[in-house]
Backbone as ProteinMPNN parsed JSONL, in Angstrom:
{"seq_chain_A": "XXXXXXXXXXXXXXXXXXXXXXXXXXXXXXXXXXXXXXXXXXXXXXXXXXXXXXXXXXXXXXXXXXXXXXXXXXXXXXXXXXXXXXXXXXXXXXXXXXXXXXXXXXXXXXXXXXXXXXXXXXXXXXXXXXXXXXXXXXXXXXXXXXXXXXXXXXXXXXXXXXXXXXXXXXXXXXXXXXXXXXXXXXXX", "coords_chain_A": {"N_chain_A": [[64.453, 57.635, -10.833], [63.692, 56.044, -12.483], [65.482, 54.846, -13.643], [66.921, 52.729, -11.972], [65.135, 50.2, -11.573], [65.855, 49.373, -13.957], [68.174, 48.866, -14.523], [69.102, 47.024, -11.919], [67.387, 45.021, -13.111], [69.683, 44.372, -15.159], [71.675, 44.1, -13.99], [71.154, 41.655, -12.455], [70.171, 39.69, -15.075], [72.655, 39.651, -15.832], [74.532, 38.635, -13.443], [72.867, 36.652, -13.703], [73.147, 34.872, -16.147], [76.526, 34.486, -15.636], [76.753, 32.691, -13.635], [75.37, 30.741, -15.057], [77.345, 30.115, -16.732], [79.273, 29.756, -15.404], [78.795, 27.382, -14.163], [78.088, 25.83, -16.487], [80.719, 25.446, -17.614], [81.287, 24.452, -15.743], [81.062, 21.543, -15.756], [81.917, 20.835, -18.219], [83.477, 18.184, -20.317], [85.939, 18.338, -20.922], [87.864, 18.58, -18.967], [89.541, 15.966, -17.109], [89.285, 13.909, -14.302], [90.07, 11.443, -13.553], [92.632, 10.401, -15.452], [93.574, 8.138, -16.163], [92.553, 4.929, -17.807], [89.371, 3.326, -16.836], [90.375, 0.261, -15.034], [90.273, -3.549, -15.302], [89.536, -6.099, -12.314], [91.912, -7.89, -10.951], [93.945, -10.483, -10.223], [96.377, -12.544, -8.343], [99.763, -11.626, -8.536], [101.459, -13.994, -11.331], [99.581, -16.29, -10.612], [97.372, -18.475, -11.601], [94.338, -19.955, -12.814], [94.393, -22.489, -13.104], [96.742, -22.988, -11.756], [95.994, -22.604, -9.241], [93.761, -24.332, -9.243], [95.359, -26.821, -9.202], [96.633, -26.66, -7.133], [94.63, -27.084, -5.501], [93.547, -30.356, -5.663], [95.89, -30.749, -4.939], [96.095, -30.288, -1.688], [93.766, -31.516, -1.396], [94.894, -34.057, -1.949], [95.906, -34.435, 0.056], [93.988, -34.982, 2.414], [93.298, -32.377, 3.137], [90.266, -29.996, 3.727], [89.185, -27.772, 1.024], [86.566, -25.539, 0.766], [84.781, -23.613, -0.912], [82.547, -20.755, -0.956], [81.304, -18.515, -2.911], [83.092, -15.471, -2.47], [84.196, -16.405, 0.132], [86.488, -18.457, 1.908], [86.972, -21.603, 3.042], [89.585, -23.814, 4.658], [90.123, -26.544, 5.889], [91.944, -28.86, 7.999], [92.45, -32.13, 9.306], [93.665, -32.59, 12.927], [95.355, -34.367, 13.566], [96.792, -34.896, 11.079], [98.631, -32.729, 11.068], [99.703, -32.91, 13.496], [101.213, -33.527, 16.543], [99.724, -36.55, 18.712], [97.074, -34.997, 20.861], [99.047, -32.968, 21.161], [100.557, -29.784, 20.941], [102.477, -29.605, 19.465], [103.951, -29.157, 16.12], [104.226, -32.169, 13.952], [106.494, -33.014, 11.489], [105.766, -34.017, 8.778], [103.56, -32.443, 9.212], [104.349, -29.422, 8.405], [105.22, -29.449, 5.931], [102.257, -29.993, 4.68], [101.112, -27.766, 5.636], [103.127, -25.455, 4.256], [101.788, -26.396, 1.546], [99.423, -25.5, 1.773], [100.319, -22.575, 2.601], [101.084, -21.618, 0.439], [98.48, -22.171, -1.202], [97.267, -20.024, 0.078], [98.679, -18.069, -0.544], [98.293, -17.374, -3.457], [96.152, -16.249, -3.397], [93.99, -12.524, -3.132], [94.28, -11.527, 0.116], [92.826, -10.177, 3.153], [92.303, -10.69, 6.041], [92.656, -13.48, 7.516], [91.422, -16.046, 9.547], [92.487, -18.191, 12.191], [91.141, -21.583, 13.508], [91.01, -23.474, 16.236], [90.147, -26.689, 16.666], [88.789, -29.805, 18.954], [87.833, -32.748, 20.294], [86.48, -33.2, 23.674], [88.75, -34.143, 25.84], [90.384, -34.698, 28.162], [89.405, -32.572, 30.159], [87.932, -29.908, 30.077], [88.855, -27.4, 30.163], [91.946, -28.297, 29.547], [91.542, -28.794, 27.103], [90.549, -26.473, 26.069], [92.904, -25.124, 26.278], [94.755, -26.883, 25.071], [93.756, -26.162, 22.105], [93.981, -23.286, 21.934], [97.139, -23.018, 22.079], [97.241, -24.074, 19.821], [95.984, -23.338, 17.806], [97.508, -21.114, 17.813], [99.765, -22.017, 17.024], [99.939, -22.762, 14.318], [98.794, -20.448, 13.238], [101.186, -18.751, 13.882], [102.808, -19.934, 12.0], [102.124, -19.65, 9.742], [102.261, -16.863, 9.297], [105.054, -16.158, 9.731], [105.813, -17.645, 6.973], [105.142, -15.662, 5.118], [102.371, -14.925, 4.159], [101.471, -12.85, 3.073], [99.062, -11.053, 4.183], [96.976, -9.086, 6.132], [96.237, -9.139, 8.459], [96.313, -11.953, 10.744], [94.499, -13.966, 12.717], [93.897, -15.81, 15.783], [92.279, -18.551, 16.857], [91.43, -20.727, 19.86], [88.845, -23.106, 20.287], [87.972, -25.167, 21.681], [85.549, -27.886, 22.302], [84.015, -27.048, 21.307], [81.36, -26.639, 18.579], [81.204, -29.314, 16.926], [81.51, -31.497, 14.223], [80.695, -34.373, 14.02], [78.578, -36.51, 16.154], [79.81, -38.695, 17.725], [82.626, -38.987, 19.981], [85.331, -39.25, 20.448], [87.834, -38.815, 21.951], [90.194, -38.849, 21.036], [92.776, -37.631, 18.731], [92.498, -38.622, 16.174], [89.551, -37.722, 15.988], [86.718, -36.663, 13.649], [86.203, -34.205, 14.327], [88.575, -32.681, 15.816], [90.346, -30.694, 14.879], [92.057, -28.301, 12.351], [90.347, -25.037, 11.217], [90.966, -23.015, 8.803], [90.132, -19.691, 7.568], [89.033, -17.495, 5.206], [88.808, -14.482, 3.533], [88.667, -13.75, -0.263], [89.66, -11.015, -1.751], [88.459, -9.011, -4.272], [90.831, -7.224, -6.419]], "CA_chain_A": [[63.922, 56.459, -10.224], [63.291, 54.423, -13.667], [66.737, 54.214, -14.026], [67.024, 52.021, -10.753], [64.879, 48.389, -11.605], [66.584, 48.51, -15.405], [69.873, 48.698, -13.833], [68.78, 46.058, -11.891], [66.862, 44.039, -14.05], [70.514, 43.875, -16.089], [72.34, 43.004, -13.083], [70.203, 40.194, -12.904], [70.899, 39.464, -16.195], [74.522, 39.128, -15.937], [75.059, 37.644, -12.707], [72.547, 34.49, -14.337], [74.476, 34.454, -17.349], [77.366, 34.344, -15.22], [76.443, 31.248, -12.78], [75.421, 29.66, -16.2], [78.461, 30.17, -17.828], [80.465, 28.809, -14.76], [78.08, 26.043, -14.195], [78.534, 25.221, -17.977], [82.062, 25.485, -17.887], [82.213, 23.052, -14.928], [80.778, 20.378, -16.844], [82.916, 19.984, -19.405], [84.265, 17.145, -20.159], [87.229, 18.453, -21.822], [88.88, 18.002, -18.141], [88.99, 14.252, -16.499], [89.442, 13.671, -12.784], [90.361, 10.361, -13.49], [92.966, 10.83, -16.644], [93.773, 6.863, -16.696], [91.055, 4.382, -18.199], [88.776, 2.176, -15.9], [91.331, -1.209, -15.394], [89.222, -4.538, -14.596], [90.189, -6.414, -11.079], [93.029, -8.86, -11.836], [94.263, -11.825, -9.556], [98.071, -12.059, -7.609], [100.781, -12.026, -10.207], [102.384, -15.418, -11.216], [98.834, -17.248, -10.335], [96.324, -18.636, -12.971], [93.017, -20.805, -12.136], [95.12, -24.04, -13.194], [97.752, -23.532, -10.551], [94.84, -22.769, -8.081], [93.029, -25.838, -9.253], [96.172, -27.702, -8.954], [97.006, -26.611, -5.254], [93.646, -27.504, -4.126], [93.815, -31.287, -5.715], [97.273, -31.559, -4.21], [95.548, -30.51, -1.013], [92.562, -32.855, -0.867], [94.947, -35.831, -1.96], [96.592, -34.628, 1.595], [93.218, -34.955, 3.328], [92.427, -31.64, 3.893], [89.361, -29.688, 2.763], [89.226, -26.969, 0.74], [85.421, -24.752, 0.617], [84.483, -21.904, -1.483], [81.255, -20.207, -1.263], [81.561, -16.731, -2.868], [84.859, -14.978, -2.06], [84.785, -16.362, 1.582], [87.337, -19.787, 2.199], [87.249, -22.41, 4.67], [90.646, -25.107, 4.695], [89.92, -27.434, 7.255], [93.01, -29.859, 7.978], [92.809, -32.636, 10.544], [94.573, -32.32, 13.416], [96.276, -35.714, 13.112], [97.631, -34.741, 9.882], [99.825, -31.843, 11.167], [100.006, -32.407, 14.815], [100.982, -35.449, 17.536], [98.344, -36.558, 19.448], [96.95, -34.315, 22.102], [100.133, -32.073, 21.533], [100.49, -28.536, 20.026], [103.61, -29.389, 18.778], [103.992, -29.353, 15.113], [104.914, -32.66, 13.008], [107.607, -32.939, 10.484], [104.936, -33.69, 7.904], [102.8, -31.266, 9.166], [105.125, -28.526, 7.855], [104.842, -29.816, 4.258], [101.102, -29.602, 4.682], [100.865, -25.952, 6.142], [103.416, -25.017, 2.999], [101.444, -26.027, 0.418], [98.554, -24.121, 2.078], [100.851, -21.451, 2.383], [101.254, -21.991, -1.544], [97.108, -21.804, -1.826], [96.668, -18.647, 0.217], [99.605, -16.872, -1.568], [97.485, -17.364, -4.772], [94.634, -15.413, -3.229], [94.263, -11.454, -2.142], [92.978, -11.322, 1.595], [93.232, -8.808, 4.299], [92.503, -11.08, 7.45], [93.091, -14.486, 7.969], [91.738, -16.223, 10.642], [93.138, -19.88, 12.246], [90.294, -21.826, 14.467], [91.607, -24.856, 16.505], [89.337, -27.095, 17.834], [89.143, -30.46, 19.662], [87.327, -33.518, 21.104], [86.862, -32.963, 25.104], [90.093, -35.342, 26.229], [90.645, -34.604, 29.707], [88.177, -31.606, 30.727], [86.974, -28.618, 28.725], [90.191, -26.469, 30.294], [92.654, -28.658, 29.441], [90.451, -28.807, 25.578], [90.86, -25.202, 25.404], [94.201, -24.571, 26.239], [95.429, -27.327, 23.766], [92.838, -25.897, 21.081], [94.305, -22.329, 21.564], [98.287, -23.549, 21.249], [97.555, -25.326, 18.128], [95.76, -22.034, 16.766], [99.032, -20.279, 17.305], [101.375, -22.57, 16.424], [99.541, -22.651, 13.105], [98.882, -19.149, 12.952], [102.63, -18.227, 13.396], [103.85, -20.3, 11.445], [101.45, -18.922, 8.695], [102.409, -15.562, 9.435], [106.111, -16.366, 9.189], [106.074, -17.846, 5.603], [104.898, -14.572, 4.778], [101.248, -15.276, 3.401], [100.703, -11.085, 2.569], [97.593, -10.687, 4.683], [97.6, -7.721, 7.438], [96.109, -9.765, 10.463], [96.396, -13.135, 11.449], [93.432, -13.903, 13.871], [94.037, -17.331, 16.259], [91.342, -19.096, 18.413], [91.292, -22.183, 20.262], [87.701, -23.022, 20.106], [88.157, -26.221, 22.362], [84.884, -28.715, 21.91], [82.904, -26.306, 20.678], [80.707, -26.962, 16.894], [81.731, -30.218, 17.073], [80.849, -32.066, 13.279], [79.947, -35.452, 14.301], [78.536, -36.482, 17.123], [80.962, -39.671, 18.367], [83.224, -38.12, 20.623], [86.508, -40.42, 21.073], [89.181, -38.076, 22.697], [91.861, -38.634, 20.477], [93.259, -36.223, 17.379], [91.991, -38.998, 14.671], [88.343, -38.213, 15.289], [86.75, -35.389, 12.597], [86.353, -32.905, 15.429], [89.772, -32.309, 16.351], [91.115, -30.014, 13.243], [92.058, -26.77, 12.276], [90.138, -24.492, 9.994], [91.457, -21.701, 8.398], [89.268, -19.228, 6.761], [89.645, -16.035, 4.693], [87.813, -13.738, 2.304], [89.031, -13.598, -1.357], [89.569, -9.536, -2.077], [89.204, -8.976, -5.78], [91.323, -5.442, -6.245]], "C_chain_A": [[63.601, 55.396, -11.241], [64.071, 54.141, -13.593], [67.083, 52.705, -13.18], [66.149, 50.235, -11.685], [65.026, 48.537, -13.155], [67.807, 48.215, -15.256], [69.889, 47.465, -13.205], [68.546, 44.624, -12.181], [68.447, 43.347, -14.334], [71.713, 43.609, -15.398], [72.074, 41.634, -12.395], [70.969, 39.725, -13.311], [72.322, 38.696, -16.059], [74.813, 38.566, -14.945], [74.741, 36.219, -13.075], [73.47, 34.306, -15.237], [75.72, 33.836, -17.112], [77.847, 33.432, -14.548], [76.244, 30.597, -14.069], [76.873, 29.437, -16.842], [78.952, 29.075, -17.012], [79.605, 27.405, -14.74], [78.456, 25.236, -15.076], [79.742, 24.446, -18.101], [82.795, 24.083, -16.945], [81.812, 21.836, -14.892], [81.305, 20.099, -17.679], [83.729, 19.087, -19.145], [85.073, 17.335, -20.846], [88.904, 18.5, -20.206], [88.367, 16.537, -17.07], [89.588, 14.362, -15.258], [90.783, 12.243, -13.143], [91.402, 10.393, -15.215], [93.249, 8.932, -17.369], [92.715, 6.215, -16.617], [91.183, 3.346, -17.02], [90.105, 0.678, -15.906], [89.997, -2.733, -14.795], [89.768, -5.32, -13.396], [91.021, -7.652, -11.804], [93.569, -9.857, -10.019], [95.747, -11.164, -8.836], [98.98, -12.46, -9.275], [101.394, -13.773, -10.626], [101.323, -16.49, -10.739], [97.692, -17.148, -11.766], [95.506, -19.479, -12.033], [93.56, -22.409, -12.412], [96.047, -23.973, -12.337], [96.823, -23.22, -9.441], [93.815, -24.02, -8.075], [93.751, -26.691, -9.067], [96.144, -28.13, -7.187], [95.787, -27.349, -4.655], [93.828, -29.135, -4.689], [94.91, -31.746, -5.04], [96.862, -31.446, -2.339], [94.514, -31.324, -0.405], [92.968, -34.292, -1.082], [95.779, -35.875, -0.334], [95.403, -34.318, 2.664], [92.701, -33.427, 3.753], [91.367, -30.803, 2.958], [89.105, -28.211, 2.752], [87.32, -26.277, 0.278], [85.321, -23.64, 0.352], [83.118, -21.719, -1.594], [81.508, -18.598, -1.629], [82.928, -16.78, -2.809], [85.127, -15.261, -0.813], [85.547, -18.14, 1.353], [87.218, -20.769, 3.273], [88.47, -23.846, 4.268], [90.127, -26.037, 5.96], [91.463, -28.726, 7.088], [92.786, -30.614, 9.626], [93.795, -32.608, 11.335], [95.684, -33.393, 13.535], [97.033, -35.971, 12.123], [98.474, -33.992, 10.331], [100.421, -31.906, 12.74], [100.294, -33.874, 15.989], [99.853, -34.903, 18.32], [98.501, -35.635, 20.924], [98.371, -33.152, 22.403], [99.774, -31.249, 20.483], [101.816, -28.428, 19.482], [103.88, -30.052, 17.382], [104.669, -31.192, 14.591], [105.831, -32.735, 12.108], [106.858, -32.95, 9.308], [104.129, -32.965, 7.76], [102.924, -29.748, 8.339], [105.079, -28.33, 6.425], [103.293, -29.599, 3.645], [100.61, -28.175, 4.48], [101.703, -25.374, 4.839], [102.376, -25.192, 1.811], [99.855, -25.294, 0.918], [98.718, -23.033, 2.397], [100.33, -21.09, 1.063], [99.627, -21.496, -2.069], [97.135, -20.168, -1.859], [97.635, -17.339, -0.682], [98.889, -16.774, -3.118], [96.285, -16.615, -4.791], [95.019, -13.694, -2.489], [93.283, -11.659, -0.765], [93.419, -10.389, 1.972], [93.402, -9.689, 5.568], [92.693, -12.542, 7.092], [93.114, -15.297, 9.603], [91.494, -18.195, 10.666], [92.168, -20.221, 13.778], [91.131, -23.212, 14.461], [90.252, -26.058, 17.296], [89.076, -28.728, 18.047], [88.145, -31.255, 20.15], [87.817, -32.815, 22.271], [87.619, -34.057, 25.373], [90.078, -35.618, 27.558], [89.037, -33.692, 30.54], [88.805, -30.522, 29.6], [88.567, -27.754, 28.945], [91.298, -26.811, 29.551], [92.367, -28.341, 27.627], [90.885, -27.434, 24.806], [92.067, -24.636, 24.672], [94.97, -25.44, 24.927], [94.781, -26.606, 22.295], [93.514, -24.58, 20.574], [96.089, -22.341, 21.223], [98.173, -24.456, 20.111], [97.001, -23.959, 17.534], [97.248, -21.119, 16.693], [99.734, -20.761, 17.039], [101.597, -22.239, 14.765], [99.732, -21.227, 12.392], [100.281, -18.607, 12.548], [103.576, -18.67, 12.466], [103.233, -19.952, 10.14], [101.918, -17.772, 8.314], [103.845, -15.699, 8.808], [106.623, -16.96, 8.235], [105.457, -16.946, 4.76], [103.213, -14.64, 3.966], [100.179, -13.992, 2.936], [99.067, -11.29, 2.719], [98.227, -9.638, 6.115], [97.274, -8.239, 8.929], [95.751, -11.404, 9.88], [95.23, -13.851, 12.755], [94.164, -15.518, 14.332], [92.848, -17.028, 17.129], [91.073, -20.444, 18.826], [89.512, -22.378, 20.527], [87.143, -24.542, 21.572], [87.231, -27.199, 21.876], [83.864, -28.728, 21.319], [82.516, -26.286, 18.906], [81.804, -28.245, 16.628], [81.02, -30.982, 15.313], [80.489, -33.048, 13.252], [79.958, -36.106, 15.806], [79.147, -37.564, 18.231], [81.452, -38.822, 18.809], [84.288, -39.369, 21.055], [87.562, -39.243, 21.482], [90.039, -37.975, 22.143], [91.797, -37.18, 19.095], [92.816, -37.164, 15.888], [90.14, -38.397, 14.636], [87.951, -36.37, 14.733], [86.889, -34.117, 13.36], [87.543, -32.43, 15.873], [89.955, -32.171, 14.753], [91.04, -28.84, 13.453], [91.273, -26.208, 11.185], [90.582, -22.916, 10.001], [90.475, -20.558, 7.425], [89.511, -17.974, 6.908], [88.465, -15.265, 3.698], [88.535, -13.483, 1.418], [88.418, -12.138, -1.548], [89.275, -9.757, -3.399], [89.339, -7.053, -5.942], [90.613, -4.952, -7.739]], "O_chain_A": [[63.323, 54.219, -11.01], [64.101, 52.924, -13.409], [67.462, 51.707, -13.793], [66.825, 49.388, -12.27], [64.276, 47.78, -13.771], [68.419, 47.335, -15.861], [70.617, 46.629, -13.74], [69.072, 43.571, -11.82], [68.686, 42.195, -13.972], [72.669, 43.034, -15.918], [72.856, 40.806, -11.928], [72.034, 39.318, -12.847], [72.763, 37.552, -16.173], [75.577, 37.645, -15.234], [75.399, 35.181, -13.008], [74.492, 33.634, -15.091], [76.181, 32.958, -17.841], [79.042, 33.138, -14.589], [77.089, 29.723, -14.258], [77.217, 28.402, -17.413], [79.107, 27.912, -17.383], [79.968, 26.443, -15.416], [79.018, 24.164, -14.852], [79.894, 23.291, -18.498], [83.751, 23.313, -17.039], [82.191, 21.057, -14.017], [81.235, 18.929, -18.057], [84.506, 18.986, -18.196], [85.191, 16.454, -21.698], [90.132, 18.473, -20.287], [87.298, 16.243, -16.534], [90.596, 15.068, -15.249], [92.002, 12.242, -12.97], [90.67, 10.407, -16.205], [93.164, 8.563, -18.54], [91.864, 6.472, -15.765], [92.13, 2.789, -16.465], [90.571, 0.293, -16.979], [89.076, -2.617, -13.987], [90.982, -5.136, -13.48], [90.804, -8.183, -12.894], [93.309, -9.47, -8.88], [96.144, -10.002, -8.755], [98.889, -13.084, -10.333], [101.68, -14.529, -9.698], [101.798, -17.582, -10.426], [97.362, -16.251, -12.541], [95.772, -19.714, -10.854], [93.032, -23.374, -11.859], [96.37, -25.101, -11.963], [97.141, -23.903, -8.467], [93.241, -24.516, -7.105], [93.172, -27.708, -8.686], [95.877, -29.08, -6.45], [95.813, -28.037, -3.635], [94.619, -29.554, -3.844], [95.002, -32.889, -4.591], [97.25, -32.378, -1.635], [94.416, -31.708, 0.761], [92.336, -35.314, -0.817], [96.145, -36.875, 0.283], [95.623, -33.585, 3.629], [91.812, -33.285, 4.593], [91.453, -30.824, 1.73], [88.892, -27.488, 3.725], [86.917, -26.787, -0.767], [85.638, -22.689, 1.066], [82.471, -22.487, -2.306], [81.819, -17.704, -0.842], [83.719, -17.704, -3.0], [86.085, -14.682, -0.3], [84.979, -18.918, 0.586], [87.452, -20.445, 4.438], [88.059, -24.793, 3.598], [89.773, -25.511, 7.015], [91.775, -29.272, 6.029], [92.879, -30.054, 10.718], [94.914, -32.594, 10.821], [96.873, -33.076, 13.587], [97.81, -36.923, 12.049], [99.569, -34.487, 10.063], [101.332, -31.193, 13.161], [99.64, -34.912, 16.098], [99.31, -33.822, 18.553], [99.43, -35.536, 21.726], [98.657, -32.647, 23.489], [99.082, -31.512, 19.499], [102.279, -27.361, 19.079], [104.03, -31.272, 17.317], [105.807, -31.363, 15.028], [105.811, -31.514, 11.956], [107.084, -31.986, 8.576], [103.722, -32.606, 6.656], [102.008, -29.107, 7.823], [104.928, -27.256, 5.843], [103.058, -29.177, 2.512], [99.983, -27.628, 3.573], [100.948, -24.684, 4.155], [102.109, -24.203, 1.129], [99.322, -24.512, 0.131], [97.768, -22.271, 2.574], [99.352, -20.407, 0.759], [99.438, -20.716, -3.002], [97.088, -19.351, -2.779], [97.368, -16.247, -1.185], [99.222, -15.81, -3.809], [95.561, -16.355, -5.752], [95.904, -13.493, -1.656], [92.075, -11.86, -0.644], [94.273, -9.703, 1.411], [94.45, -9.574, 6.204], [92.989, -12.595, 5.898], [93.995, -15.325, 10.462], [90.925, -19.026, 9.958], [92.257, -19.567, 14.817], [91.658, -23.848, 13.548], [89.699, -25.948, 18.39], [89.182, -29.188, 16.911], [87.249, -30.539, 20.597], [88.841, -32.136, 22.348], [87.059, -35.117, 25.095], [89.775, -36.716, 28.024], [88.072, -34.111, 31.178], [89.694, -30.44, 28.753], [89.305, -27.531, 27.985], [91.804, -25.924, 28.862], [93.149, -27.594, 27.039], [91.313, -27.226, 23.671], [92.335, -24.124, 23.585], [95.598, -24.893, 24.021], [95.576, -26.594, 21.355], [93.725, -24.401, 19.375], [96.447, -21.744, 20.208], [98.912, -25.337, 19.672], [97.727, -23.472, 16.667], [97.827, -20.635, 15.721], [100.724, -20.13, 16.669], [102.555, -21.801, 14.128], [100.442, -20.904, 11.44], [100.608, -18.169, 11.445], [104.663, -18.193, 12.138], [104.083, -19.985, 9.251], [102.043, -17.525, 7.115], [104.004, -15.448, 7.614], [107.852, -17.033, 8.252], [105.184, -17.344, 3.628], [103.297, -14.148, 2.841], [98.987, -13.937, 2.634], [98.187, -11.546, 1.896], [99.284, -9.52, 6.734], [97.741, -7.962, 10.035], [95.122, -11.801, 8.899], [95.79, -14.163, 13.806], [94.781, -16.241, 13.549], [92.474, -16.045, 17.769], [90.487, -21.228, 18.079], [89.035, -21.413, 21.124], [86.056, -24.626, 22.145], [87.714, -27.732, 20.878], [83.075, -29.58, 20.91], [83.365, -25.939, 18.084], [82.959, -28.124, 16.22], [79.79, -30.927, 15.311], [79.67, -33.149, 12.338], [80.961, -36.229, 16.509], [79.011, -37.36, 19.437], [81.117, -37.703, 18.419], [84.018, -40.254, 21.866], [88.14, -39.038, 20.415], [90.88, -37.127, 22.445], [91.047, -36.25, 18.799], [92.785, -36.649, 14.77], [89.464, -38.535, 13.616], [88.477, -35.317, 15.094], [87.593, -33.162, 13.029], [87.341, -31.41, 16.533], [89.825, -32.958, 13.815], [90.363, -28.241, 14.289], [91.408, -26.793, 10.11], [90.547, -22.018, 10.842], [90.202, -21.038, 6.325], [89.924, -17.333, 7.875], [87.391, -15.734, 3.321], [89.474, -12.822, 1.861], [87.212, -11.892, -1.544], [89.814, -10.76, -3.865], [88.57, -6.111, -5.748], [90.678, -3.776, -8.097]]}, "name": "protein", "num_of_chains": 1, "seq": "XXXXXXXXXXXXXXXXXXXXXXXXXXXXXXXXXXXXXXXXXXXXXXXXXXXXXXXXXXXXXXXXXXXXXXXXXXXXXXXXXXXXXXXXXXXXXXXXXXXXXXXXXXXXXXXXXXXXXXXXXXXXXXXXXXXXXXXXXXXXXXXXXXXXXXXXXXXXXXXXXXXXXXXXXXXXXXXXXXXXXXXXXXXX"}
């Protein structure tokens, strides 16, 4: 019966030893999870902060406005710049516009991308909408289809709604009628 709690005791012993060892063993840093070093986040290829400072000057000498707070974006472009009046059908100069804000967003990583339309009340609020939400998609698609590597596309016609000054003339010159586009800058 002595024999019994020294036997014991020294199975103890060796099982701690044994959890220490492995324990030990699986701390070493002689193996790395991670075998390649930390990298720091890096931009799109083929863009620098002088062709992003360019684009946006070549944008604001075409009226529209470019806002950064943080990594989130807002473009705003009047709708009289890209669009005939009271129609959702694109311009000829409009096209040249929407490219070189192609041109911006291709300089930036996003994921979403979304296109707000919105509108003096013209006729009635319905009529407001419906033009508000064909001008978000016209925009939108035609965003989408110059490939601007983002995974969604959001559109919304917003109609008369957050209106920025409070005149209200009906047509497509006054500030309220425009599109804004707004995104979040990823950094990978």
């Amino acid at each position: 019966m002595k024999d019994k709690p020294f036997w014991s005791c020294i199975l103890r012993t060796v099982c701690s030893l044994l959890l220490l060892c492995w324990g030990l063993w699986g701390c070493s840093s002689s193996k790395s999870f991670n075998a390649d070093p930390p990298t720091l986040p890096t931009g799109v290829e083929n863009t620098s902060d002088t062709a992003i400072a360019d684009m946006y000057d070549k944008l604001t000498s075409e009226h529209v406005q470019v806002i950064a707070m943080g990594d989130d974006y807002l473009i705003s472009i009047p709708s009289s710049e890209i669009f005939h009046n009271q129609s959702p059908k694109l311009k000829s100069d409009g096209y040249g516009i929407l490219d070189d804000v192609v041109t911006y967003l291709q300089s930036m990583r996003k994921i979403m991308v979304k296109v707000t339309a919105y509108s003096d009340c013209y006729q009635s609020q319905d009529r407001t909408t419906a033009l508000t939400k064909a001008r978000a998609k016209a925009v939108g698609r035609y965003l989408w289809s110059r490939d601007i590597e983002t995974a969604i596309v959001f559109t919304e016609g917003a109609g008369s709604d957050k209106p920025i000054v409070a005149k209200k003339t009906g047509l497509d010159s006054s500030p309220n009628s425009r599109v804004e586009i707004t995104f979040r800058q990823v950094v990978s």
